[in-house]
């Protein structure tokens, strides 16, 4: 016993000594580092695994096919968060200074986003939240380091309402309708509420709110209320286990699935696969058009998988919606580095500050997306100092029992409702945090 | 040889009753404090400060608070996360609504946590053990619910998430990791000393008497109401301060999830592993909880193995669980007991014990 104890202690001490040795960051000559915060374990793993695989594979592709960005290799390291904020913060701290500074953090969690946003402002690291995070952080005047690219939860909510209106035959038809929001009771689930309230006021529909306590396996009472109050449509702000649970409950109270709309985290194949026909008709939404297949998939296959370098070892995640979204995120990060290089010197290592400029001046037009192999998957993106979101296109998809089919054209959120909210809540944030508001015209 | 109190004679009660009657201990602690205040900020990397030392210190403080209640007074609580949350949100509200100085915000956070703690401590006058544990669990669920559903507490934040502005302590900035570390360290030192002296004094003896046999304690004239409620008050106050620090210094912006049941259980494990009824045990337990996972995460990298992250995470969970079981089998009274056995052995070294 005593010996074992001594040995353990020695091992721990040795490991600690090793850790100290490692924590000194080596400045690599010419590489740019992209940290990969992922959750391959924990309750959200079914969503996290394909997402992480997509992010990783695209970076492997860039290194294998193009030899990096203008000859600058992309280095990367995964760090497991299990969707826990504490671990996310630890990952952020561990990776932020690697190889001359991490170029941008896609945190994969609203909670971690909140926790690192503050630190990132002080440290000067970009936080890239593609389709999630703080909706008001689209306001680049207040949120210098945050980039909710391609859309926020307000995008999703607004597009859903637009799609409902279109199917009814016009926004005036929304009057007197009842729309329910069934949401995960956390900042993530509450994000769309301000926008939906604005919409309800403007369009004259009644908004019903049903919070569901995390993790969302207990929804009996919620759906009994749904049965009683009979909303015309249900918007579902869920993730992980909450989604299939909601669809099953809808089935048991006889609520039509084709009146349901799930946010992007509730619109992956993994959410509805096991339900099959029970989920038939259920609507989801995709950021841009991540349900499609583009040329980039073929490239990944050719340069990564055929060489045995692929991350998806059991053939489950490649090409799924979450996987494609992961690739998009990595693509945006790589393009930010490229944009920065065009200004600050091609083939050079970029500092986090320079890459931030790259995120703020992204301009991916049709031709560029075609070159990248993303033409079918997304629409052009352009960011500015005021607008850190770029252009928020989204499409509605529908589950036919076997797979998701794209059932709508492109939608964009209505600036009439979104912009004032971004400004007012952004300014509120700035006053609470005593932050300076940038003057974009002067920069 | 080195560690022996031979020849250290005490000629006053004061000298005999000091915290560290042995000179070597005094020197050691003094050296530790100097190192913590001077060497660490000068030498530690940002990662060590932000990701390891600051969480370690704040969790130690929370564990000291919980130890007062569970370890010294024997009132089992699995609602400490709730009192951390009360401390954090109360402090934040004083900051955002009244713009009080930082120290006042944090201490008022502690005061409100204390009030909540006393309120939820009242049932302890009638019930004991597991039944009491369940009422503290109710506190946990109630607070989680309150901070999620009552918009006033989050100043009508649309997402229910709140965040603090840049901190300044009487004009001194608390922004860089080293400044934050020192700020937290000051709190921990002051409250650690306070708690140590409380548990050595009359009130601490009352708590322990209640813990060991409350009926007998009542017979010899200790008032259970007073003893139990003061334990709840002191404990919740310290936990509330720790909660405010956790939110302000470590997270900077947070949602109620940061103080959920997992946090309460984590604190309970910290004091069980560290040692119930021991101040130093709170530090050992927190070190174990914060450091071991980080070490385990980094061991494969140090050894040059490249494990996939999910596998590493699973292994880490297993090893961590194993270590907890191992240490508790090796020493059911926690790491603090191992520490004191080591000191005993040192005293008569080189002779076997």
CSV table of N, CA, C and O in Angstrom, one decimal, chain A residues 37 51 55 104-117 120 125-139 143 145-153 155 191 264-265 287 325 328-329 332-333 359 388-390 392:
chain,number,residue,atom,x,y,z
A,37,UNK,N,-12.1,23.2,-30.4
A,37,UNK,CA,-12.8,22.8,-29.2
A,37,UNK,C,-14.0,21.9,-29.7
A,37,UNK,O,-14.8,22.3,-30.5
A,51,UNK,N,-19.7,17.0,-36.2
A,51,UNK,CA,-19.3,18.4,-36.3
A,51,UNK,C,-17.8,18.5,-36.2
A,51,UNK,O,-17.1,19.1,-37.0
A,55,UNK,N,-14.9,19.6,-39.1
A,55,UNK,CA,-13.9,20.7,-38.9
A,55,UNK,C,-12.5,20.2,-39.1
A,55,UNK,O,-11.7,20.8,-39.8
A,104,UNK,N,-8.6,31.7,-34.0
A,104,UNK,CA,-10.0,31.9,-33.8
A,104,UNK,C,-10.6,30.7,-33.1
A,104,UNK,O,-10.3,29.6,-33.5
A,105,UNK,N,-11.5,31.0,-32.2
A,105,UNK,CA,-12.1,29.9,-31.4
A,105,UNK,C,-13.6,29.6,-31.9
A,105,UNK,O,-14.4,30.5,-31.7
A,106,UNK,N,-13.9,28.5,-32.4
A,106,UNK,CA,-15.3,28.0,-32.6
A,106,UNK,C,-15.6,27.2,-31.3
A,106,UNK,O,-15.1,26.1,-31.2
A,107,UNK,N,-16.3,27.7,-30.4
A,107,UNK,CA,-16.4,27.1,-29.1
A,107,UNK,C,-17.4,25.9,-29.1
A,107,UNK,O,-17.4,25.1,-28.2
A,108,UNK,N,-18.3,25.9,-30.0
A,108,UNK,CA,-19.4,24.8,-30.1
A,108,UNK,C,-20.3,24.8,-28.9
A,108,UNK,O,-21.0,23.8,-28.7
A,109,UNK,N,-20.4,25.9,-28.1
A,109,UNK,CA,-21.3,25.9,-27.0
A,109,UNK,C,-21.6,27.4,-26.7
A,109,UNK,O,-20.7,28.2,-26.6
A,110,UNK,N,-22.9,27.7,-26.4
A,110,UNK,CA,-23.3,29.0,-26.0
A,110,UNK,C,-22.6,29.4,-24.7
A,110,UNK,O,-22.1,30.5,-24.5
A,111,UNK,N,-22.6,28.4,-23.8
A,111,UNK,CA,-22.1,28.7,-22.5
A,111,UNK,C,-20.6,29.0,-22.5
A,111,UNK,O,-20.1,30.0,-21.9
A,112,UNK,N,-19.8,28.3,-23.3
A,112,UNK,CA,-18.4,28.5,-23.4
A,112,UNK,C,-18.2,29.8,-24.1
A,112,UNK,O,-17.3,30.6,-23.8
A,113,UNK,N,-19.1,30.1,-25.1
A,113,UNK,CA,-18.9,31.4,-25.8
A,113,UNK,C,-19.0,32.6,-24.8
A,113,UNK,O,-18.2,33.5,-24.9
A,114,UNK,N,-20.0,32.5,-24.0
A,114,UNK,CA,-20.2,33.6,-23.0
A,114,UNK,C,-18.9,33.7,-22.1
A,114,UNK,O,-18.4,34.8,-21.8
A,115,UNK,N,-18.4,32.6,-21.7
A,115,UNK,CA,-17.3,32.6,-20.7
A,115,UNK,C,-16.0,33.1,-21.4
A,115,UNK,O,-15.2,33.8,-20.8
A,116,UNK,N,-15.8,32.7,-22.7
A,116,UNK,CA,-14.5,33.2,-23.3
A,116,UNK,C,-14.6,34.5,-24.0
A,116,UNK,O,-13.6,35.1,-24.3
A,117,UNK,N,-15.8,35.0,-24.2
A,117,UNK,CA,-16.0,36.3,-24.9
A,117,UNK,C,-15.2,37.4,-24.1
A,117,UNK,O,-14.5,38.2,-24.7
A,120,UNK,N,-11.5,36.8,-24.4
A,120,UNK,CA,-11.0,37.1,-25.7
A,120,UNK,C,-10.9,38.5,-26.0
A,120,UNK,O,-10.0,39.0,-26.7
A,125,UNK,N,-8.4,37.6,-29.0
A,125,UNK,CA,-8.5,36.4,-29.8
A,125,UNK,C,-10.0,36.4,-30.4
A,125,UNK,O,-10.9,36.8,-29.7
A,126,UNK,N,-10.1,36.0,-31.7
A,126,UNK,CA,-11.4,36.0,-32.2
A,126,UNK,C,-12.3,34.8,-31.7
A,126,UNK,O,-11.8,33.7,-31.6
A,127,UNK,N,-13.6,35.1,-31.5
A,127,UNK,CA,-14.5,34.0,-31.1
A,127,UNK,C,-15.5,33.9,-32.3
A,127,UNK,O,-16.2,34.8,-32.6
A,128,UNK,N,-15.5,32.7,-32.9
A,128,UNK,CA,-16.3,32.5,-34.2
A,128,UNK,C,-17.4,31.6,-33.8
A,128,UNK,O,-17.2,30.4,-33.5
A,129,UNK,N,-18.6,32.2,-33.8
A,129,UNK,CA,-19.8,31.3,-33.5
A,129,UNK,C,-20.7,31.3,-34.7
A,129,UNK,O,-21.5,32.1,-34.9
A,130,UNK,N,-20.6,30.2,-35.5
A,130,UNK,CA,-21.3,30.1,-36.7
A,130,UNK,C,-22.7,29.6,-36.5
A,130,UNK,O,-22.9,28.5,-36.2
A,131,UNK,N,-23.7,30.6,-36.4
A,131,UNK,CA,-25.1,30.2,-36.2
A,131,UNK,C,-25.5,30.0,-34.8
A,131,UNK,O,-26.5,29.5,-34.5
A,132,UNK,N,-24.7,30.5,-33.9
A,132,UNK,CA,-25.1,30.4,-32.5
A,132,UNK,C,-24.5,31.6,-31.7
A,132,UNK,O,-24.1,32.6,-32.3
A,133,UNK,N,-24.4,31.4,-30.4
A,133,UNK,CA,-23.7,32.5,-29.6
A,133,UNK,C,-24.7,33.6,-29.3
A,133,UNK,O,-25.9,33.5,-29.3
A,134,UNK,N,-24.1,34.8,-28.9
A,134,UNK,CA,-24.9,35.9,-28.6
A,134,UNK,C,-25.4,36.6,-29.9
A,134,UNK,O,-24.6,37.0,-30.7
A,135,UNK,N,-26.7,36.7,-30.0
A,135,UNK,CA,-27.3,37.2,-31.3
A,135,UNK,C,-26.8,38.7,-31.5
A,135,UNK,O,-26.6,39.1,-32.6
A,136,UNK,N,-26.8,39.4,-30.4
A,136,UNK,CA,-26.4,40.8,-30.6
A,136,UNK,C,-25.0,41.0,-30.9
A,136,UNK,O,-24.5,42.1,-31.2
A,137,UNK,N,-24.2,40.0,-30.8
A,137,UNK,CA,-22.7,40.2,-31.1
A,137,UNK,C,-22.5,40.4,-32.6
A,137,UNK,O,-21.4,40.5,-33.1
A,138,UNK,N,-23.6,40.3,-33.4
A,138,UNK,CA,-23.5,40.7,-34.8
A,138,UNK,C,-23.0,42.2,-34.9
A,138,UNK,O,-22.6,42.6,-36.0
A,139,UNK,N,-23.2,42.9,-33.9
A,139,UNK,CA,-22.9,44.3,-33.9
A,139,UNK,C,-21.4,44.5,-33.6
A,139,UNK,O,-20.9,44.5,-32.5
A,143,UNK,N,-18.9,44.4,-30.2
A,143,UNK,CA,-18.2,43.1,-30.1
A,143,UNK,C,-17.1,43.0,-31.1
A,143,UNK,O,-17.2,42.4,-32.2
A,145,UNK,N,-14.4,41.4,-31.1
A,145,UNK,CA,-13.7,40.1,-31.3
A,145,UNK,C,-14.7,38.9,-31.6
A,145,UNK,O,-14.3,37.8,-31.7
A,146,UNK,N,-16.0,39.2,-31.6
A,146,UNK,CA,-17.0,38.2,-31.8
A,146,UNK,C,-17.5,38.1,-33.3
A,146,UNK,O,-17.8,39.2,-33.8
A,147,UNK,N,-17.6,36.9,-33.8
A,147,UNK,CA,-18.1,36.8,-35.2
A,147,UNK,C,-19.1,35.7,-35.3
A,147,UNK,O,-18.8,34.6,-35.6
A,148,UNK,N,-20.4,36.1,-35.1
A,148,UNK,CA,-21.5,35.1,-35.3
A,148,UNK,C,-21.8,35.0,-36.8
A,148,UNK,O,-22.9,35.3,-37.3
A,149,UNK,N,-20.8,34.4,-37.5
A,149,UNK,CA,-20.9,34.4,-39.0
A,149,UNK,C,-22.1,33.6,-39.5
A,149,UNK,O,-22.6,32.6,-38.8
A,150,UNK,N,-22.6,34.0,-40.6
A,150,UNK,CA,-23.7,33.2,-41.4
A,150,UNK,C,-25.0,33.2,-40.7
A,150,UNK,O,-26.0,32.8,-41.3
A,151,UNK,N,-25.1,33.7,-39.5
A,151,UNK,CA,-26.5,33.7,-38.9
A,151,UNK,C,-26.4,33.5,-37.4
A,151,UNK,O,-25.5,33.1,-36.8
A,152,UNK,N,-27.5,33.9,-36.8
A,152,UNK,CA,-27.7,33.8,-35.3
A,152,UNK,C,-29.0,33.1,-35.1
A,152,UNK,O,-29.7,32.7,-36.0
A,153,UNK,N,-29.3,32.9,-33.8
A,153,UNK,CA,-30.6,32.3,-33.5
A,153,UNK,C,-31.8,33.2,-34.0
A,153,UNK,O,-32.9,32.8,-34.2
A,155,UNK,N,-31.8,34.8,-36.7
A,155,UNK,CA,-31.9,34.4,-38.1
A,155,UNK,C,-32.9,33.2,-38.2
A,155,UNK,O,-33.9,33.3,-39.0
A,191,UNK,N,-32.6,32.7,-26.5
A,191,UNK,CA,-32.1,33.6,-27.5
A,191,UNK,C,-33.2,34.1,-28.4
A,191,UNK,O,-33.3,35.3,-28.7
A,264,UNK,N,-31.4,24.7,-35.9
A,264,UNK,CA,-30.3,23.9,-36.6
A,264,UNK,C,-29.8,22.8,-35.8
A,264,UNK,O,-29.4,21.7,-36.3
A,265,UNK,N,-29.7,22.9,-34.5
A,265,UNK,CA,-29.2,21.8,-33.7
A,265,UNK,C,-30.2,20.7,-33.5
A,265,UNK,O,-29.9,19.7,-33.0
A,287,UNK,N,-28.4,26.3,-41.7
A,287,UNK,CA,-27.6,27.5,-42.0
A,287,UNK,C,-27.2,27.3,-43.4
A,287,UNK,O,-26.6,26.3,-43.8
A,325,UNK,N,-21.5,21.3,-41.8
A,325,UNK,CA,-21.4,22.6,-41.1
A,325,UNK,C,-20.0,22.7,-40.5
A,325,UNK,O,-19.5,23.8,-40.5
A,328,UNK,N,-17.8,23.9,-43.2
A,328,UNK,CA,-18.0,25.4,-43.4
A,328,UNK,C,-17.3,26.2,-42.4
A,328,UNK,O,-16.6,27.2,-42.8
A,329,UNK,N,-17.4,25.8,-41.1
A,329,UNK,CA,-16.7,26.6,-40.1
A,329,UNK,C,-15.2,26.7,-40.3
A,329,UNK,O,-14.6,27.8,-40.3
A,332,UNK,N,-14.4,28.9,-43.2
A,332,UNK,CA,-14.4,30.3,-42.9
A,332,UNK,C,-13.2,30.8,-42.1
A,332,UNK,O,-12.6,31.8,-42.3
A,333,UNK,N,-12.7,29.9,-41.2
A,333,UNK,CA,-11.5,30.2,-40.4
A,333,UNK,C,-10.3,30.3,-41.3
A,333,UNK,O,-9.5,31.2,-41.2
A,359,UNK,N,-11.3,38.3,-40.5
A,359,UNK,CA,-12.7,37.9,-40.2
A,359,UNK,C,-13.6,39.1,-40.5
A,359,UNK,O,-14.8,38.9,-40.9
A,388,UNK,N,-20.8,41.9,-38.2
A,388,UNK,CA,-19.9,40.8,-38.0
A,388,UNK,C,-20.6,39.5,-38.3
A,388,UNK,O,-20.0,38.4,-38.1
A,389,UNK,N,-21.8,39.5,-38.8
A,389,UNK,CA,-22.5,38.3,-39.1
A,389,UNK,C,-22.4,38.0,-40.6
A,389,UNK,O,-22.4,36.8,-41.0
A,390,UNK,N,-22.2,39.0,-41.4
A,390,UNK,CA,-22.2,38.7,-42.9
A,390,UNK,C,-23.7,38.6,-43.3
A,390,UNK,O,-24.5,39.3,-42.8
A,392,UNK,N,-27.0,36.4,-43.7
A,392,UNK,CA,-27.5,35.2,-43.0
A,392,UNK,C,-28.5,34.4,-43.8
A,392,UNK,O,-29.7,34.6,-43.6
